[in-house]
Coordinates of C-alpha atoms and ligand atoms in Angstrom, one line a residue:
M1305 CA 29.0 -120.3 13.3
D1306 CA 28.3 -117.0 11.6
K1307 CA 27.4 -114.0 13.8
P1308 CA 24.3 -112.0 13.0
V1309 CA 24.5 -109.3 10.3
L1310 CA 24.8 -105.8 11.8
L1311 CA 24.8 -103.7 8.7
E1312 CA 23.5 -104.5 5.3
V1313 CA 24.2 -102.3 2.3
K1314 CA 22.4 -103.0 -0.9
D1315 CA 22.8 -101.2 -4.3
L1316 CA 24.1 -98.0 -2.6
K1317 CA 24.4 -95.1 -5.0
T1318 CA 25.9 -91.8 -3.8
Y1319 CA 26.1 -89.2 -6.5
F1320 CA 27.4 -85.6 -6.5
Y1321 CA 25.3 -83.4 -8.7
S1322 CA 26.5 -80.4 -10.7
G1323 CA 24.2 -79.0 -13.4
K1324 CA 22.9 -81.9 -15.5
H1325 CA 25.8 -84.1 -14.5
A1326 CA 26.1 -86.6 -11.7
L1327 CA 29.4 -87.8 -10.5
K1328 CA 28.9 -91.4 -9.4
A1329 CA 31.2 -91.6 -6.5
V1330 CA 29.5 -94.8 -5.2
D1331 CA 27.6 -96.8 -7.8
S1332 CA 25.6 -99.8 -6.8
V1333 CA 27.7 -101.0 -3.9
S1334 CA 26.5 -104.0 -1.8
F1335 CA 28.0 -105.7 1.2
S1336 CA 27.1 -106.7 4.7
I1337 CA 29.0 -106.6 8.0
R1338 CA 28.5 -109.1 10.8
E1339 CA 28.9 -108.4 14.5
G1340 CA 32.5 -108.2 15.6
E1341 CA 33.8 -108.3 12.0
V1342 CA 36.6 -106.2 10.6
F1343 CA 35.7 -105.2 7.1
G1344 CA 38.4 -103.5 5.0
L1345 CA 37.8 -101.3 1.9
V1346 CA 40.8 -101.1 -0.4
G1347 CA 41.3 -99.2 -3.7
E1348 CA 43.2 -96.3 -5.2
S1349 CA 42.6 -92.8 -4.1
G1350 CA 39.3 -91.6 -5.5
S1351 CA 37.8 -95.1 -5.8
G1352 CA 34.9 -94.3 -3.4
K1353 CA 36.1 -95.7 0.0
S1354 CA 35.5 -92.6 2.0
I1355 CA 32.2 -91.7 0.3
T1356 CA 31.0 -95.2 1.0
C1357 CA 31.8 -94.8 4.8
K1358 CA 30.3 -91.4 4.9
S1359 CA 27.1 -92.6 3.2
L1360 CA 26.7 -95.2 5.9
I1361 CA 27.0 -92.7 8.7
G1362 CA 24.9 -89.9 7.2
L1363 CA 27.8 -87.6 6.4
I1364 CA 26.9 -86.8 2.8
H1365 CA 26.0 -83.2 2.1
R1366 CA 24.9 -81.2 -0.9
P1367 CA 25.6 -81.4 -3.8
G1368 CA 26.0 -85.0 -2.8
R1369 CA 23.1 -87.3 -2.2
I1370 CA 22.3 -90.9 -1.6
A1371 CA 20.6 -91.5 -4.9
G1372 CA 19.5 -95.0 -4.4
G1373 CA 19.9 -98.2 -2.4
S1374 CA 19.4 -99.3 1.1
I1375 CA 21.4 -99.2 4.3
R1376 CA 20.0 -101.4 7.0
Y1377 CA 21.4 -101.3 10.5
R1378 CA 20.0 -104.2 12.6
G1379 CA 17.1 -104.3 10.1
Q1380 CA 16.4 -100.5 10.5
E1381 CA 16.6 -98.6 7.2
L1382 CA 19.0 -95.7 7.6
A1383 CA 19.0 -94.3 4.0
G1384 CA 16.6 -91.4 4.0
L1385 CA 16.3 -91.0 7.7
S1386 CA 16.3 -87.4 9.0
E1387 CA 19.6 -85.9 10.2
K1388 CA 18.2 -85.9 13.7
A1389 CA 17.2 -89.6 13.7
L1390 CA 20.5 -90.5 12.1
T1391 CA 22.4 -88.6 14.8
A1392 CA 20.7 -90.7 17.4
V1393 CA 21.8 -93.9 15.8
R1394 CA 25.2 -92.6 15.0
G1395 CA 26.0 -91.4 18.5
K1396 CA 24.9 -94.5 20.2
E1397 CA 25.7 -97.4 17.9
I1398 CA 28.4 -96.1 15.5
G1399 CA 31.8 -94.7 16.3
M1400 CA 34.1 -93.0 13.8
I1401 CA 37.8 -92.1 13.5
F1402 CA 39.3 -90.3 10.6
Q1403 CA 42.6 -89.6 9.0
E1404 CA 43.1 -86.3 10.8
P1405 CA 42.5 -86.6 14.6
M1406 CA 42.3 -82.9 15.1
V1407 CA 39.1 -82.8 13.2
A1408 CA 37.4 -84.9 15.8
L1409 CA 38.9 -83.2 18.8
N1410 CA 37.8 -79.9 20.3
P1411 CA 41.0 -77.8 20.7
V1412 CA 39.7 -75.8 23.7
L1413 CA 38.4 -78.8 25.8
R1414 CA 40.5 -81.0 28.0
I1415 CA 40.8 -84.6 26.7
G1416 CA 39.2 -86.0 29.8
Q1417 CA 36.1 -83.8 29.3
Q1418 CA 35.8 -84.8 25.7
I1419 CA 35.7 -88.4 26.8
T1420 CA 33.3 -88.0 29.7
E1421 CA 30.9 -86.0 27.5
S1422 CA 30.7 -88.9 25.1
F1423 CA 29.4 -91.4 27.7
K1424 CA 25.8 -92.2 26.8
D1425 CA 24.8 -93.7 30.1
P1426 CA 22.7 -91.0 31.9
G1427 CA 23.0 -92.7 35.4
L1428 CA 26.8 -92.2 35.7
S1429 CA 28.1 -90.0 38.5
G1430 CA 31.0 -87.6 37.8
E1431 CA 33.4 -89.9 39.7
E1432 CA 32.3 -92.9 37.7
K1433 CA 32.7 -91.0 34.4
H1434 CA 36.2 -90.0 35.5
A1435 CA 37.1 -93.5 36.4
R1436 CA 35.8 -94.9 33.1
A1437 CA 37.6 -92.2 31.1
V1438 CA 40.9 -93.1 32.8
E1439 CA 40.2 -96.7 32.1
L1440 CA 39.5 -96.0 28.4
L1441 CA 42.7 -94.0 28.0
R1442 CA 44.6 -96.8 29.5
R1443 CA 42.9 -99.3 27.2
V1444 CA 43.9 -97.3 24.1
G1445 CA 47.5 -97.2 25.3
I1446 CA 47.9 -93.7 26.7
P1447 CA 50.4 -93.6 29.5
N1448 CA 49.7 -91.6 32.7
P1449 CA 46.0 -91.4 31.9
E1450 CA 45.1 -89.4 35.1
Q1451 CA 47.5 -86.6 34.1
R1452 CA 46.6 -86.8 30.4
M1453 CA 42.9 -86.4 31.2
R1454 CA 43.7 -82.8 32.2
E1455 CA 45.7 -81.9 29.0
Y1456 CA 44.5 -80.3 25.8
P1457 CA 44.8 -81.9 22.3
H1458 CA 47.7 -79.7 21.3
Q1459 CA 49.7 -81.3 24.1
F1460 CA 49.3 -84.7 22.5
S1461 CA 51.5 -86.2 19.7
G1462 CA 49.7 -87.3 16.4
G1463 CA 49.6 -90.9 17.5
M1464 CA 48.4 -90.0 21.0
R1465 CA 45.7 -87.8 19.5
Q1466 CA 44.4 -90.7 17.3
R1467 CA 44.4 -92.9 20.4
A1468 CA 42.4 -90.2 22.2
V1469 CA 39.9 -90.0 19.3
L1470 CA 39.5 -93.7 19.5
A1471 CA 38.8 -93.5 23.3
I1472 CA 36.1 -90.9 22.6
A1473 CA 34.6 -93.1 19.9
L1474 CA 34.6 -96.0 22.2
A1475 CA 33.1 -94.0 25.1
G1476 CA 29.7 -94.2 23.3
N1477 CA 30.1 -98.0 23.4
P1478 CA 29.6 -98.4 19.6
Q1479 CA 28.5 -101.6 18.0
I1480 CA 30.4 -100.6 14.9
L1481 CA 33.4 -98.4 14.3
F1482 CA 34.3 -96.7 11.0
A1483 CA 37.9 -95.9 10.6
D1484 CA 38.7 -93.9 7.5
E1485 CA 42.5 -94.1 6.9
P1486 CA 43.1 -93.6 10.6
T1487 CA 46.8 -94.0 10.2
T1488 CA 47.6 -92.2 7.0
A1489 CA 48.7 -89.0 8.6
L1490 CA 51.0 -90.8 11.1
D1491 CA 54.5 -92.1 10.7
V1492 CA 55.0 -95.7 9.9
T1493 CA 55.8 -97.1 13.3
V1494 CA 52.9 -95.3 14.9
Q1495 CA 50.7 -96.5 12.0
A1496 CA 51.4 -100.1 13.0
Q1497 CA 50.7 -99.4 16.6
I1498 CA 47.3 -97.8 15.9
L1499 CA 46.3 -100.7 13.7
D1500 CA 47.4 -103.2 16.4
L1501 CA 45.4 -101.2 18.8
L1502 CA 42.3 -101.2 16.6
R1503 CA 42.6 -105.0 16.2
D1504 CA 43.0 -105.4 19.9
V1505 CA 40.0 -103.2 20.8
Q1506 CA 38.0 -105.0 18.2
Q1507 CA 38.8 -108.4 19.6
K1508 CA 38.3 -107.5 23.3
L1509 CA 35.1 -105.4 22.8
G1510 CA 33.8 -107.3 19.8
T1511 CA 33.1 -104.1 18.0
A1512 CA 32.6 -104.5 14.2
T1513 CA 35.0 -102.3 12.4
V1514 CA 35.0 -100.9 8.9
L1515 CA 38.5 -99.9 7.9
D1516 CA 39.2 -97.7 4.9
L1517 CA 42.6 -99.1 4.1
G1518 CA 44.4 -96.7 1.8
V1519 CA 47.7 -98.4 2.1
V1520 CA 47.8 -100.8 4.9
A1521 CA 45.7 -103.9 4.3
R1522 CA 46.4 -106.3 7.2
A1523 CA 44.0 -106.5 10.1
A1524 CA 40.7 -107.2 8.1
D1525 CA 38.6 -110.3 8.2
R1526 CA 36.9 -109.5 5.0
V1527 CA 38.0 -107.2 2.2
A1528 CA 36.2 -105.4 -0.6
V1529 CA 38.2 -103.9 -3.4
M1530 CA 36.8 -100.8 -4.9
Y1531 CA 37.4 -99.3 -8.3
A1532 CA 35.6 -96.3 -9.9
G1533 CA 32.8 -96.4 -7.3
R1534 CA 32.1 -100.1 -7.5
I1535 CA 33.2 -103.2 -5.6
V1536 CA 35.1 -105.3 -8.1
E1537 CA 36.1 -108.1 -5.7
I1538 CA 35.0 -109.1 -2.3
G1539 CA 36.0 -112.0 -0.1
T1540 CA 37.7 -113.1 3.1
A1541 CA 41.1 -111.4 3.5
E1542 CA 42.6 -114.8 2.8
E1543 CA 40.7 -115.1 -0.5
V1544 CA 41.4 -111.6 -1.7
Y1545 CA 45.1 -111.4 -0.8
Y1546 CA 46.1 -115.0 -1.5
D1547 CA 43.8 -115.9 -4.3
P1548 CA 42.8 -112.7 -6.0
R1549 CA 40.7 -113.0 -9.2
H1550 CA 40.2 -109.5 -10.5
P1551 CA 43.1 -108.0 -12.6
Y1552 CA 42.6 -104.8 -10.7
T1553 CA 43.3 -106.6 -7.4
W1554 CA 46.4 -108.2 -9.0
A1555 CA 47.7 -104.7 -9.9
L1556 CA 46.7 -103.3 -6.5
L1557 CA 48.4 -106.0 -4.5
R1558 CA 51.6 -105.3 -6.5
A1559 CA 51.2 -101.5 -5.8
L1560 CA 50.6 -101.6 -2.1
P1561 CA 53.8 -100.8 -0.2
A1562 CA 52.7 -102.7 2.9
L1563 CA 52.0 -105.8 0.8
A1564 CA 54.9 -105.6 -1.6
R1565 CA 57.3 -108.6 -1.5
H1566 CA 60.7 -108.0 -0.2
G1567 CA 63.2 -107.0 -2.9
E1568 CA 60.6 -106.4 -5.6
P1569 CA 60.2 -102.9 -6.9
L1570 CA 56.9 -101.2 -6.1
Y1571 CA 54.5 -101.4 -9.1
T1572 CA 52.5 -98.5 -10.3
I1573 CA 49.2 -99.3 -12.0
P1574 CA 49.5 -97.7 -15.5
G1575 CA 46.9 -95.2 -16.6
M1576 CA 44.3 -93.3 -14.7
P1577 CA 40.9 -94.3 -13.2
P1578 CA 38.0 -93.3 -15.5
T1579 CA 35.9 -90.2 -15.0
L1580 CA 33.0 -90.9 -12.8
I1581 CA 30.8 -88.5 -14.7
D1582 CA 29.4 -90.4 -17.7
P1583 CA 31.9 -93.2 -17.4
P1584 CA 32.5 -95.3 -20.5
A1585 CA 30.4 -98.4 -21.1
G1586 CA 31.8 -101.7 -20.2
D1587 CA 34.3 -102.7 -17.5
A1588 CA 35.6 -99.4 -16.0
F1589 CA 39.1 -101.1 -15.6
A1590 CA 39.3 -102.2 -19.2
E1591 CA 41.5 -99.4 -20.4
R1592 CA 44.2 -100.2 -17.8
N1593 CA 43.7 -104.0 -17.9
E1594 CA 46.5 -105.8 -19.8
Y1595 CA 44.2 -108.9 -19.8
A1596 CA 41.1 -107.0 -21.1
L1597 CA 38.9 -109.0 -23.5
A1598 CA 36.8 -107.5 -26.3
I1599 CA 33.7 -107.8 -24.3
D1600 CA 35.2 -105.6 -21.5
Y1601 CA 34.9 -102.6 -23.7
R1602 CA 31.2 -103.2 -24.4
E1603 CA 29.6 -104.7 -21.3
A1604 CA 30.2 -104.3 -17.6
P1605 CA 30.9 -107.8 -16.1
P1606 CA 28.5 -109.2 -13.5
M1607 CA 29.8 -110.4 -10.1
F1608 CA 31.0 -114.0 -10.6
R1609 CA 30.8 -116.3 -7.6
I1610 CA 34.1 -118.1 -6.8
T1611 CA 33.1 -119.5 -3.4
D1612 CA 30.2 -118.7 -1.0
T1613 CA 32.2 -115.8 0.3
H1614 CA 34.4 -114.7 -2.7
F1615 CA 33.0 -112.8 -5.7
A1616 CA 34.7 -110.8 -8.4
A1617 CA 33.4 -108.7 -11.4
T1618 CA 35.6 -109.6 -14.3
W1619 CA 34.8 -111.4 -17.6
L1620 CA 37.9 -113.5 -17.0
L1621 CA 35.8 -115.6 -14.7
D1622 CA 33.3 -116.3 -17.5
P1623 CA 33.6 -120.0 -18.4
R1624 CA 34.2 -119.0 -22.0
A1625 CA 37.1 -116.6 -21.3
P1626 CA 40.7 -117.6 -21.9
K1627 CA 42.5 -118.6 -18.8
V1628 CA 45.1 -116.2 -17.7
A1629 CA 47.4 -116.5 -14.7
P1630 CA 47.8 -113.5 -12.4
P1631 CA 51.4 -112.1 -12.6
L1632 CA 52.1 -112.9 -9.0
G1633 CA 49.2 -115.1 -8.1
G1634 CA 48.5 -113.0 -5.1
L1635 CA 50.5 -113.0 -1.9
R1636 CA 52.2 -116.1 -0.7
H1637 CA 52.1 -117.4 2.8
E1638 CA 55.4 -116.8 4.6
Ligands
ADP2995 P1 38.7 -92.6 -1.6 O1 38.3 -92.4 -0.2 O2 38.6 -94.0 -2.2 O3 40.0 -92.0 -1.9 P2 36.4 -90.8 -2.1 O4 35.4 -91.7 -1.6 O5 36.9 -89.7 -1.2 O6 37.7 -91.7 -2.6 O7 36.0 -90.2 -3.5 C1 35.3 -90.9 -4.5 C2 34.9 -89.9 -5.6 O8 34.0 -88.9 -5.2 C3 36.1 -89.2 -6.2 O9 36.0 -89.1 -7.6 C4 36.0 -87.8 -5.5 O10 36.6 -86.8 -6.4 C5 34.5 -87.6 -5.4 N1 34.1 -86.7 -4.4 C6 34.4 -86.9 -3.0 N2 33.9 -85.9 -2.3 C7 33.3 -85.1 -3.2 C8 32.5 -83.8 -3.0 N3 32.3 -83.3 -1.8 N4 32.0 -83.3 -4.2 C9 32.2 -83.8 -5.4 N5 32.9 -85.0 -5.6 C10 33.4 -85.6 -4.5
MG2996 MG1 39.4 -91.7 1.4

């Protein structure tokens, strides 16, 4: 049975203004996240993943602005809330971890203090806070937590810092966790450990998680593929990885190192994403799409429904379009 919807995003538009121009970083994005779900955003650099995440947690600053749409958290509208009201929701319900753990850590405070200060429960004694912080550090896989509590961020390795940031985020007992490329700055083995950890935490605590997956795409229940500020394909991870329908997703799957098949050279998507200031009419991917149809250059495609959970915005799904087979047909099950 489906869990209740936690976050519902509709027609979200986040623009950066300069003079008369607007850079449409996020342009009419819609999706929803259910309790306990892991939702992954994938797409090339610059496709709007981070700005989508930041919009949802109220971290868009001038000249950027949420220019339209709605963000409902448990039915409460967040778009347009004051910074103060947002901070209250953000601190209590929403946790965040970013690419660079040092940004989230205070270099002059001991790790233990940074965790205990993040507990929201006012009734906790100092001892209880200490015990809970130790427990959290243990949960995120930090050895010798008692001793580590007394250390400063610079005494931690990159991977350990990201674990500490996760402990701080979890200290607030969030219902939803935003992880924006939390592993990009780490080396490959540590990346895998942190992703495993996120998955483990998510399963044990039931925290819904939004992952900005720059490169590594496993671990999500549902995936949205972003291109030029829009979602071009969305579905369960199974649908998007094993039965992709949008030519951009085909190209992306061939280009992601973590998903490349053994022995096949890594593919680079030819061409460049379009400018997000006054983008051309039609399908933004048309210029780079070897399967583009004439209509792609004139009209942007609607979202076509493939299943109740799988949608893609490409004219190739129009019943009148010629049938083309994807170059690899998506990933294959091992
Ligand atoms: P991703 O996370 O997918 O790599 P981003 O969400 O960071 O991409 O960026 C989406 C678009 O918004 C890009 O074109 C980027 O240049 C633009 N952008 C991001 N931050 C700003 C900013 N502070 N001012 C102007 N444009 C920005
Ligand atoms: Mg980003």
